[in-house]
Amino acid sequence: MLFFGGDYNPEQWPQEVWAEDVALMRQAGVTMVSLGVFAWSHLEPEEGRFTFDWLDRIMDLLHDGGIKVALATPTASPPPWFTLAHPEGLPVTADGVRLTHGSRDTYCVSAPAYRAAARRIAAELAGRYARHPALALWHVHNEYGTDCRCDLTAEAFRSWLRKKHGDLDALNESWTTAFWSQRYSDWAQIMPPRATQYLPNPAHVLDFRRFLSDELLGAFTEQRDLLRAASPVVPITTNFVQGGWVSVDHARWASEVDVVAVDHYPAAAGIEGEAETAFGGDLARGWAGGEWLLMETAPNLIYTPGRMHAKEPGRLTRHSLNYVARGSRGAMYFQWRQPRGGAELFHSALVPHAGPDSPVFREAVGLGRALKALAPHAGGTVEARVAVGWDAPSWWALQGGGLPAADIDYPAAVQQAHRALYRAGVATDFVFPGREGFGAGLTAYRIVVLPHLFLISDESAAALREFVAGGGHLVVGHLSGIADPAGRIRLGGYPGAFRDVLGVRVVEWRPLAPGTTIALDNGDQGVRWSERVETAGAETVVGYAGDVLAGAPAITRNRFGKGVAWYVSPGLDDDALRRLLERVAAEAGVTPVLPGLPPGVEAVRQGDLVFLFNHGGTPGMVPLPGPGSNAVTGRAVTGPVTVQPGGVLVWRPA
Ligand code: GAL
């Protein structure tokens, strides 16, 4: 089965609407809804008093309608009674402001009262619904990521630090506390990072984010374990969200969930949004190591800073099938029915304020039909011979102040590398240098690309060296391999972790002022960043041609063992990076998914299936590898085939 549905909040509606909801879900082919995500105050209106009657009724109604339930524990939004009874369970900001209820995610994950209340409501739900026939999945919490700097957090942080560092000498050394007289002589002196006079210690901030990831994971696993004990066969997940504020290392969390579930909201309008969709899908597949589930995306209006924009006709279908092509076991949305009020009252939904007589609902009905037809064929492996590195701690380390440029943007750098490969039509995976088994996993790839991999351990650097020595092709961008996992610089010339394999030594960074560029001797321009690079065995493929760097190496290539390692010192624009990666791919024998695609047409291969997406405005003629059929309609399709503008065709070989 492919899951199709979304967040469903019947508690926001009178019961008359429920029957209509289920009828409309059936009409659209909805197979599963996420229920109860923010329903805590409706399930436990006062401490210890539970009101499950309404949930019983809706669970039964959904079951009668043949619709499965991803039943949420509502712990992302404690009710007002909780915060009044347990004010220490409210989060405190870095500025020392204790927040109050009135929004969501207003809790301190380290507060024993919050944890106890969360376990209690989760246990009640487990006890009551573990055997309900509609239950298909436990959806723990919503988008873990809440941050708190209170005294309870301070205590939990200290115990985490004790476990990690053992003693204060080791911590002082790891954090370089000799700088600015920060030496700690008692654990009690260590606080969570709070508002301070000037720049904080970056190692302190980095460890706090790692701590928070583990602390939140502890909150997840205690709920998971009690749900599992109540219903051992029902899979358990929590929905991952990305964002600079999220202190969750999803690559590490992935092994703790039964299904990797991801919320993904591409924000860009037009063709840019397609590359973003592909990025989100490929990253989720990487976290999962295979199949995953798109738990939330916007059916229509998308939040972008300043103005929401609506999806063009066909885009809901194209986006959804794109996630499916990239390994999602379906497409779920936030949300089923657009609310009448509340903070997100204009957020799009499958059933909008206009009701089912609307373009979005009509498109949803068609999509439901397509997913149903596709379900028996989907689920094959997406194979890629190229992988891009992703590392949450490197992102965190590159968010601080005191960096050489204010516009250093970790996710943008990784997305750009992915986008260049996407535009080259090359299937791409992600690898996670901080994850166990990183080295062994590299054998699947011909090419590994590392943008802004600022932190790296000796073991992961050794694994990459071995990858190249064994015949792999490595592409390292600036700001990679600079520091150890504590954020201490690897001395002797950048990038300390990779100098030998790259055959270069960087002796000076020369970040470019916004809006300025530096000429390269192949006619391209360097953007954002330049450096003084000295070769130590590598050949110069492209040189700098401007500024004081004229004549110095910019892009280099080094033979190392049986493989090749490239160093890309300047920032490049999308076209230049795509051309470079196309050259690397050609040398490494990596070919596009389908050669000869017209502009705007994208191909994704999943097992035997080939998904063709036409994101452009004109019909696209696509050569196909042989006779076959349209996996959705069953009609025979033998190439070349025309994919209509804005359309999708899923081809299945005969
Ligand atoms: C998600 C969240 C939903 C809703 C949505 C809006 O991150 O889980 O509850 O807020 O964003 O886009």
XYZ file of C-alpha atoms and ligand atoms in Angstrom:
666
model
C 0.000 0.000 0.000
C 1.091 3.565 -0.623
C -0.086 5.849 2.152
C -2.133 8.840 1.121
C -3.727 11.284 3.557
C -2.593 13.793 6.103
C -2.969 15.381 9.521
C -6.582 15.117 10.517
C -7.909 17.204 13.408
C -11.520 16.193 14.045
C -11.309 17.850 17.466
C -11.452 21.178 15.629
C -14.810 20.334 14.054
C -18.352 19.476 15.124
C -19.235 15.829 14.681
C -21.506 16.535 11.675
C -18.354 17.276 9.711
C -16.745 13.932 10.589
C -19.051 11.835 8.422
C -18.455 14.192 5.506
C -14.716 13.944 6.128
C -14.724 10.176 5.938
C -16.902 10.236 2.810
C -14.534 12.723 1.149
C -11.505 10.692 2.237
C -13.042 7.671 0.531
C -13.723 9.720 -2.571
C -10.091 10.854 -2.668
C -8.705 7.384 -1.951
C -7.173 8.412 1.377
C -5.570 5.382 3.033
C -4.224 6.840 6.298
C -4.567 9.936 8.466
C -2.427 11.246 11.326
C -4.749 11.695 14.245
C -4.409 13.572 17.508
C -1.127 15.349 16.800
C -2.108 18.407 18.863
C -5.073 16.994 20.764
C -3.682 16.807 24.308
C -6.118 19.313 25.858
C -8.985 17.367 24.269
C -7.714 14.038 25.524
C -6.760 15.124 29.037
C -8.771 18.275 29.834
C -7.420 18.305 33.380
C -4.527 16.500 34.958
C -5.285 12.780 35.102
C -8.830 13.023 33.658
C -9.032 11.468 30.226
C -11.724 11.930 27.580
C -11.241 9.314 24.944
C -14.879 8.952 23.876
C -14.495 11.263 20.875
C -11.293 9.538 19.783
C -12.988 6.138 20.122
C -15.760 7.346 17.837
C -13.509 8.791 15.162
C -11.148 5.779 15.227
C -14.175 3.538 14.652
C -15.572 5.801 11.961
C -12.261 5.815 10.115
C -11.956 2.067 10.464
C -15.457 1.584 9.073
C -14.405 3.750 6.147
C -11.355 1.544 5.518
C -8.934 4.279 6.558
C -5.859 3.528 8.648
C -4.613 5.741 11.451
C -1.161 7.016 12.351
C -2.068 7.720 15.970
C -0.062 10.539 17.476
C 0.983 11.109 21.035
C 0.067 14.780 21.542
C 3.129 15.682 23.563
C 4.306 18.557 21.355
C 1.641 20.805 22.836
C 0.978 20.512 26.571
C -2.371 21.997 27.657
C -2.597 25.244 29.658
C -3.356 23.327 32.887
C 0.008 21.621 32.604
C 2.004 24.823 32.518
C 0.106 26.393 35.385
C 0.585 23.301 37.540
C 4.228 22.833 36.501
C 5.730 26.203 35.611
C 9.185 24.642 35.677
C 8.063 22.634 32.626
C 8.011 25.816 30.525
C 11.009 26.574 28.344
C 13.419 29.405 29.085
C 15.110 31.233 26.228
C 18.797 32.084 26.080
C 17.808 35.564 27.257
C 16.312 34.112 30.413
C 12.681 34.673 29.419
C 10.376 31.915 30.614
C 7.830 31.430 27.834
C 4.190 30.845 28.555
C 1.554 28.746 26.853
C -0.487 30.178 24.002
C 1.293 28.620 21.050
C 2.711 25.090 20.749
C 5.970 23.315 21.608
C 6.042 25.201 24.894
C 7.774 22.745 27.204
C 11.195 21.926 28.578
C 12.233 18.433 27.561
C 14.468 18.121 30.621
C 11.679 18.925 33.097
C 10.705 15.741 34.977
C 7.079 16.954 35.208
C 6.844 17.324 31.436
C 8.418 13.946 30.822
C 6.096 12.278 33.324
C 3.004 13.923 31.815
C 4.129 12.942 28.322
C 4.681 9.329 29.365
C 1.319 9.242 31.096
C -0.726 10.396 28.102
C 1.293 8.138 25.774
C 0.701 5.153 28.075
C -3.033 5.902 28.245
C -3.232 6.003 24.451
C -1.175 2.825 24.175
C -3.398 1.018 26.641
C -6.573 2.059 24.906
C -5.714 1.806 21.204
C -2.888 -0.748 20.916
C -5.275 -3.286 19.461
C -7.561 -0.990 17.537
C -7.909 -2.377 13.998
C -7.409 1.072 12.424
C -4.023 1.594 14.073
C -1.260 1.281 11.462
C 1.490 3.454 12.897
C 2.381 5.294 16.110
C 3.300 8.898 15.423
C 5.203 10.045 18.501
C 5.123 13.779 19.247
C 5.572 16.252 16.390
C 8.828 17.520 14.987
C 11.156 17.242 17.978
C 13.372 20.313 18.187
C 12.306 22.513 21.101
C 15.108 24.291 22.882
C 15.326 25.342 26.533
C 18.093 26.933 28.630
C 16.601 26.635 32.145
C 18.245 25.312 35.313
C 16.784 21.820 34.813
C 18.321 21.813 31.346
C 21.592 22.929 32.919
C 21.586 19.879 35.214
C 20.827 17.494 32.377
C 23.500 19.145 30.214
C 26.089 18.663 32.957
C 25.353 14.965 33.324
C 25.596 14.563 29.545
C 28.941 16.387 29.574
C 30.261 14.233 32.414
C 29.475 11.132 30.380
C 31.035 12.541 27.257
C 34.188 14.133 28.684
C 34.748 12.146 31.863
C 36.515 14.929 33.734
C 36.769 18.688 33.650
C 40.324 18.680 32.312
C 39.142 16.867 29.218
C 36.221 19.263 28.820
C 38.443 22.321 29.263
C 40.823 20.957 26.668
C 38.060 20.055 24.221
C 36.401 23.468 24.556
C 39.674 25.438 24.506
C 38.539 27.260 27.656
C 42.000 28.791 27.998
C 40.674 31.339 25.509
C 39.052 34.311 27.341
C 39.533 32.827 30.794
C 36.698 30.347 30.621
C 38.367 27.496 32.498
C 35.819 25.512 34.548
C 36.890 24.215 37.943
C 33.518 22.776 38.982
C 30.752 21.146 36.908
C 28.240 23.474 38.544
C 29.861 26.408 36.742
C 28.742 25.094 33.358
C 25.500 26.570 32.045
C 23.566 25.982 28.854
C 24.594 28.682 26.382
C 22.752 31.785 27.599
C 22.827 35.422 26.595
C 26.340 36.610 27.185
C 28.383 39.727 26.571
C 29.949 38.889 23.219
C 30.671 35.768 21.147
C 30.086 32.515 23.028
C 32.538 29.628 22.998
C 31.690 27.692 19.801
C 32.625 24.297 21.302
C 30.248 24.942 24.213
C 27.422 25.779 21.787
C 28.189 22.733 19.642
C 28.155 20.352 22.599
C 24.873 21.878 23.769
C 23.253 21.126 20.421
C 24.539 17.552 20.534
C 23.229 17.258 24.086
C 19.819 18.564 23.058
C 19.642 16.044 20.211
C 20.323 13.231 22.699
C 17.973 14.691 25.320
C 15.118 14.933 22.837
C 15.944 11.438 21.625
C 15.602 10.210 25.209
C 12.116 11.739 25.319
C 11.259 9.967 22.068
C 12.655 6.572 23.032
C 10.861 6.451 26.384
C 7.540 6.941 24.600
C 8.567 4.526 21.857
C 9.425 1.821 24.357
C 6.135 1.996 26.172
C 4.176 2.004 22.896
C 6.209 -0.952 21.669
C 5.525 -2.888 24.854
C 1.781 -2.345 24.337
C 1.741 -3.195 20.611
C 4.922 -4.969 19.550
C 3.981 -5.248 15.875
C 2.830 -1.687 15.216
C 5.662 0.394 13.752
C 6.634 3.602 15.547
C 7.859 6.848 14.089
C 8.256 10.533 14.753
C 8.230 13.133 12.001
C 11.607 14.728 11.281
C 11.758 18.405 10.454
C 14.696 20.372 9.183
C 15.653 23.875 10.079
C 18.532 25.843 11.505
C 16.869 25.915 14.928
C 16.438 22.131 15.107
C 19.018 20.476 17.335
C 18.320 16.978 16.129
C 20.874 14.823 14.359
C 18.454 12.923 12.137
C 21.150 10.702 10.678
C 21.646 9.280 14.188
C 17.960 9.266 15.148
C 17.072 7.270 12.024
C 18.178 3.993 13.603
C 15.807 4.581 16.554
C 12.572 4.762 14.526
C 10.843 1.911 12.708
C 10.032 4.157 9.759
C 11.829 7.382 8.894
C 9.033 9.934 8.516
C 9.879 13.352 7.159
C 8.072 16.671 6.900
C 9.220 18.576 3.881
C 8.061 21.964 2.707
C 9.894 23.139 -0.407
C 9.507 26.893 -0.313
C 10.664 28.026 -3.730
C 8.157 28.793 -6.459
C 8.684 27.547 -10.011
C 11.432 25.209 -11.141
C 13.604 25.935 -8.069
C 11.046 24.123 -5.943
C 11.557 20.941 -7.969
C 15.240 20.694 -7.073
C 14.285 21.316 -3.446
C 11.739 18.504 -3.564
C 14.350 16.165 -5.005
C 16.816 17.199 -2.299
C 14.328 16.516 0.506
C 13.412 13.130 -0.952
C 16.998 12.014 -1.470
C 18.085 13.178 1.994
C 15.172 11.333 3.611
C 16.090 8.159 1.710
C 19.649 8.576 2.946
C 18.563 8.886 6.573
C 16.351 5.834 6.158
C 18.842 3.790 4.183
C 15.952 3.004 1.810
C 12.221 3.433 2.174
C 10.771 6.280 4.213
C 7.493 8.162 4.479
C 6.630 11.738 3.562
C 4.550 12.613 6.624
C 3.784 16.245 5.807
C 3.987 18.637 2.930
C 1.740 21.504 1.817
C -0.995 20.571 -0.643
C -1.196 24.062 -2.048
C -0.285 27.483 -0.623
C 3.265 27.329 0.622
C 4.712 29.555 3.319
C 7.606 31.569 1.994
C 8.899 34.629 3.778
C 6.654 37.549 3.017
C 4.097 35.910 0.756
C 2.498 32.498 0.320
C 2.380 31.167 -3.199
C -0.035 28.663 -4.680
C 0.999 25.538 -6.551
C 0.306 25.517 -10.271
C -2.148 22.863 -11.536
C -0.404 19.483 -11.610
C 2.292 20.448 -9.134
C 0.714 18.692 -6.165
C 0.751 15.466 -8.179
C 4.263 15.989 -9.527
C 5.715 16.802 -6.125
C 3.972 13.903 -4.445
C 5.040 11.347 -7.044
C 8.539 12.759 -6.916
C 8.788 11.874 -3.222
C 7.360 8.444 -4.013
C 9.888 7.999 -6.827
C 12.640 8.817 -4.317
C 11.545 6.126 -1.899
C 8.589 7.492 0.077
C 5.937 4.870 0.802
C 3.267 7.422 0.020
C 2.381 11.070 0.293
C 0.849 12.638 3.386
C 0.002 16.292 3.863
C -0.423 18.945 6.427
C -3.400 18.890 6.436
C -6.675 17.230 5.596
C -9.136 20.078 6.241
C -8.219 23.748 6.386
C -9.104 25.086 9.860
C -11.640 27.849 10.560
C -9.359 29.520 13.046
C -6.138 29.080 14.930
C -2.624 30.220 14.153
C -2.344 28.408 10.815
C -5.806 29.176 9.488
C -4.522 30.007 6.007
C -2.244 26.999 5.709
C -3.340 24.942 2.715
C -5.222 21.663 2.994
C -6.618 18.912 0.800
C -10.101 20.190 1.662
C -9.731 23.984 1.557
C -12.025 26.665 2.974
C -13.816 26.581 -0.391
C -14.746 22.931 0.250
C -14.324 19.909 -2.008
C -15.545 21.801 -5.074
C -12.060 23.213 -5.551
C -8.983 22.616 -7.722
C -6.891 21.197 -4.865
C -9.471 18.606 -3.857
C -10.059 17.586 -7.474
C -6.321 17.140 -7.967
C -6.162 15.134 -4.723
C -8.817 12.752 -6.058
C -6.736 12.127 -9.183
C -3.601 11.692 -7.104
C -5.327 9.175 -4.830
C -6.264 7.163 -7.906
C -2.707 7.312 -9.270
C -1.180 6.199 -5.967
C -3.575 3.274 -5.773
C -2.655 2.117 -9.273
C 1.037 2.565 -8.590
C 1.087 0.804 -5.228
C 1.575 -2.769 -6.499
C 4.619 -1.731 -8.526
C 6.327 0.773 -6.234
C 8.938 -0.010 -3.605
C 11.958 -0.876 -5.736
C 15.429 0.376 -4.912
C 16.670 3.763 -6.034
C 20.275 3.223 -7.005
C 22.826 5.997 -7.051
C 26.565 5.892 -7.641
C 27.098 9.424 -6.356
C 26.701 10.562 -2.762
C 26.802 13.975 -1.120
C 27.909 14.305 2.504
C 25.479 15.667 5.121
C 26.490 16.362 8.684
C 24.236 18.117 11.205
C 27.102 19.010 13.604
C 28.978 20.723 10.737
C 25.840 22.782 10.103
C 25.665 23.718 13.785
C 29.352 24.631 13.854
C 28.882 26.897 10.842
C 25.993 28.807 12.407
C 27.966 30.672 15.009
C 29.446 34.125 14.997
C 33.174 34.610 14.611
C 33.248 32.851 11.248
C 35.167 34.299 8.305
C 31.983 35.310 6.446
C 28.449 36.028 7.598
C 26.917 34.418 4.495
C 28.321 30.923 5.099
C 25.236 28.760 4.634
C 25.658 25.044 5.238
C 22.326 23.730 3.881
C 22.590 26.057 0.874
C 26.027 24.634 0.049
C 24.821 21.039 0.314
C 21.682 21.795 -1.665
C 23.733 23.456 -4.363
C 25.893 20.338 -4.794
C 22.769 18.175 -4.927
C 21.112 20.586 -7.363
C 24.124 20.494 -9.690
C 23.899 16.689 -9.837
C 20.118 16.899 -10.171
C 20.517 19.225 -13.152
C 23.069 16.829 -14.613
C 20.384 14.114 -14.404
C 22.501 11.967 -12.085
C 20.874 9.937 -9.286
C 22.246 11.060 -5.917
C 22.311 9.629 -2.400
C 23.473 11.137 0.858
C 26.123 9.801 3.227
C 26.653 10.805 6.842
C 30.256 11.019 8.033
C 29.160 11.033 11.690
C 27.166 7.821 11.413
C 28.350 4.343 12.313
C 29.177 2.274 9.255
C 30.057 5.368 7.205
C 33.240 3.835 5.753
C 31.679 0.500 4.820
C 28.796 2.318 3.099
C 31.145 4.197 0.773
C 31.808 1.093 -1.307
C 28.429 1.607 -2.998
C 29.621 4.835 -4.630
C 31.914 5.976 -7.414
C 31.793 9.644 -6.402
C 31.507 11.383 -3.032
C 30.999 15.155 -2.855
C 31.700 17.037 0.378
C 30.404 20.615 0.609
C 31.183 22.514 3.838
C 31.965 19.338 5.802
C 33.593 21.507 8.437
C 33.998 18.889 11.177
C 35.320 15.413 10.623
C 36.715 12.671 12.836
C 40.012 10.946 12.111
C 38.149 7.694 11.408
C 35.812 9.225 8.838
C 38.693 11.069 7.172
C 40.580 7.750 6.999
C 37.529 6.070 5.469
C 37.398 8.732 2.743
C 41.134 8.345 2.110
C 40.608 4.614 1.696
C 37.656 5.256 -0.603
C 39.897 7.258 -2.938
C 42.847 4.883 -2.635
C 40.512 2.092 -3.710
C 39.465 3.906 -6.877
C 36.781 6.362 -5.726
C 36.388 9.948 -6.909
C 36.215 12.514 -4.123
C 35.203 16.160 -4.580
C 35.994 18.364 -1.602
C 34.714 21.929 -1.402
C 36.106 24.769 0.715
C 35.318 24.774 4.444
C 35.535 20.955 4.537
C 37.908 18.944 6.709
C 38.868 22.048 8.693
C 38.284 20.941 12.286
C 37.998 17.879 14.521
C 34.569 16.956 15.945
C 35.100 19.367 18.859
C 35.605 22.186 16.383
C 39.362 22.511 16.994
C 41.309 23.435 13.865
C 43.468 20.790 12.215
C 46.734 22.683 11.943
C 49.379 22.937 9.255
C 47.233 24.297 6.412
C 43.621 23.720 5.450
C 41.907 21.320 4.911
C 43.823 19.452 7.560
C 41.821 16.268 7.262
C 42.303 15.985 3.499
C 45.603 17.646 2.574
C 47.320 14.389 1.688
C 44.530 12.910 -0.365
C 43.935 16.206 -2.188
C 47.609 17.026 -2.661
C 47.012 20.657 -1.714
C 47.617 23.013 1.163
C 45.502 26.110 1.737
C 47.466 28.821 3.477
C 45.023 31.737 3.493
C 41.278 32.303 3.252
C 40.089 35.304 1.245
C 36.299 35.442 1.582
C 34.687 37.622 -1.092
C 32.558 40.611 -0.197
C 28.872 40.173 -1.050
C 28.198 40.964 -4.682
C 31.851 40.666 -5.742
C 33.388 37.855 -7.775
C 36.857 36.657 -8.645
C 37.842 35.702 -12.187
C 38.916 32.133 -12.912
C 41.135 31.288 -15.886
C 38.471 29.128 -17.581
C 36.142 32.117 -17.947
C 34.011 31.288 -14.878
C 33.760 33.516 -11.829
C 34.384 32.489 -8.257
C 31.623 33.644 -5.902
C 31.495 34.125 -2.110
C 34.877 32.560 -1.389
C 38.496 32.403 -2.536
C 41.680 31.058 -1.015
C 45.389 30.881 -1.536
C 46.002 27.250 -2.463
C 49.408 25.647 -2.877
C 49.651 22.356 -4.697
C 51.555 19.521 -3.114
C 51.248 16.874 -5.795
C 47.899 17.865 -7.326
C 47.544 19.261 -10.842
C 45.853 22.624 -11.307
C 42.783 22.245 -13.504
C 41.497 25.804 -13.116
C 43.453 28.757 -11.797
C 42.446 32.056 -10.222
C 42.821 34.885 -12.714
C 42.064 37.942 -10.636
C 43.008 39.840 -7.513
C 46.170 38.919 -5.661
C 45.451 35.261 -6.388
C 46.053 35.564 -10.167
C 47.945 32.474 -11.300
C 47.273 30.478 -8.132
C 45.402 27.148 -8.193
C 41.624 27.271 -7.773
C 40.393 23.795 -8.756
C 42.800 20.900 -8.484
C 42.852 17.201 -9.241
C 45.044 14.668 -7.502
C 45.645 11.008 -8.254
C 45.704 9.132 -4.965
C 46.055 5.351 -5.039
C 43.632 4.105 -7.657
C 41.322 7.094 -7.344
C 41.111 10.815 -7.862
C 40.517 13.646 -5.393
C 39.344 17.094 -6.532
C 39.590 20.267 -4.510
C 37.230 23.128 -5.305
C 38.520 26.210 -3.570
C 36.230 29.015 -4.844
C 32.458 29.173 -4.546
C 30.965 28.418 -7.974
C 27.650 29.332 -9.508
C 25.202 26.539 -10.354
C 26.258 26.198 -13.992
C 29.959 26.044 -13.265
C 29.456 23.491 -10.503
C 27.224 21.349 -12.745
C 29.845 21.390 -15.522
C 32.572 20.415 -13.077
C 30.537 17.554 -11.593
C 29.588 16.371 -15.092
C 33.275 16.101 -15.860
C 33.924 14.162 -12.650
C 30.964 11.884 -13.430
C 32.229 11.215 -16.941
C 35.690 10.329 -15.621
C 34.173 8.072 -12.979
C 31.917 6.347 -15.509
C 28.704 7.605 -13.892
C 25.917 8.278 -16.371
C 22.614 10.147 -16.087
C 19.465 8.180 -15.224
C 18.257 8.597 -18.816
C 20.497 10.313 -21.334
C 19.046 12.773 -23.830
C 16.219 14.231 -21.749
C 14.689 17.462 -23.039
C 15.034 20.558 -20.816
C 12.650 20.575 -17.857
C 12.167 16.795 -17.880
C 13.447 14.801 -14.940
C 13.822 11.013 -14.723
C 14.014 8.923 -11.540
C 14.581 5.194 -11.680
C 13.129 3.105 -8.876
C 13.636 -0.609 -9.359
C 12.232 -1.275 -12.841
C 10.078 1.846 -12.878
C 11.129 5.076 -14.557
C 9.316 8.171 -13.267
C 9.296 10.998 -15.802
C 8.382 14.506 -14.643
C 7.934 17.378 -17.038
C 8.476 20.532 -15.000
C 8.731 22.656 -18.142
C 6.134 24.528 -20.161
C 6.414 22.545 -23.408
C 5.815 18.874 -24.251
C 8.941 16.785 -23.704
C 9.842 13.859 -25.944
C 11.629 11.125 -23.986
C 13.460 8.114 -25.382
C 12.670 4.959 -23.376
C 14.816 1.873 -22.977
C 12.252 -0.514 -24.529
C 8.605 -1.620 -24.662
C 6.525 -1.172 -21.537
C 3.432 0.421 -20.079
C 2.199 3.362 -18.064
C 2.209 2.003 -14.491
C -0.744 4.224 -13.563
C -3.090 3.673 -16.513
C -1.790 0.270 -17.624
C -1.652 1.486 -21.246
C 1.195 0.268 -23.452
C 3.986 2.832 -23.784
C 6.990 2.320 -25.965
C 9.412 5.180 -26.509
C 9.858 7.787 -27.562
C 7.009 9.131 -25.474
C 5.747 12.661 -24.958
C 5.350 13.881 -21.393
C 2.926 16.797 -21.260
C 3.945 20.115 -19.629
C 3.446 19.800 -15.882
C 2.748 16.081 -16.295
C 4.128 12.820 -14.896
C 4.471 9.453 -16.568
C 5.527 6.357 -14.670
C 6.915 3.861 -17.130
C 7.188 0.176 -16.396
C 9.114 -2.205 -18.650
C 7.187 -5.037 -20.304
C 4.889 21.473 10.204
C 4.119 21.087 11.456
C 2.635 21.246 11.224
C 2.334 22.577 10.609
C 3.126 22.737 9.363
C 2.899 24.044 8.656
O 6.231 21.688 10.427
O 4.374 19.768 11.827
O 1.973 21.098 12.449
O 2.641 23.590 11.514
O 4.491 22.663 9.660
O 3.637 24.113 7.458
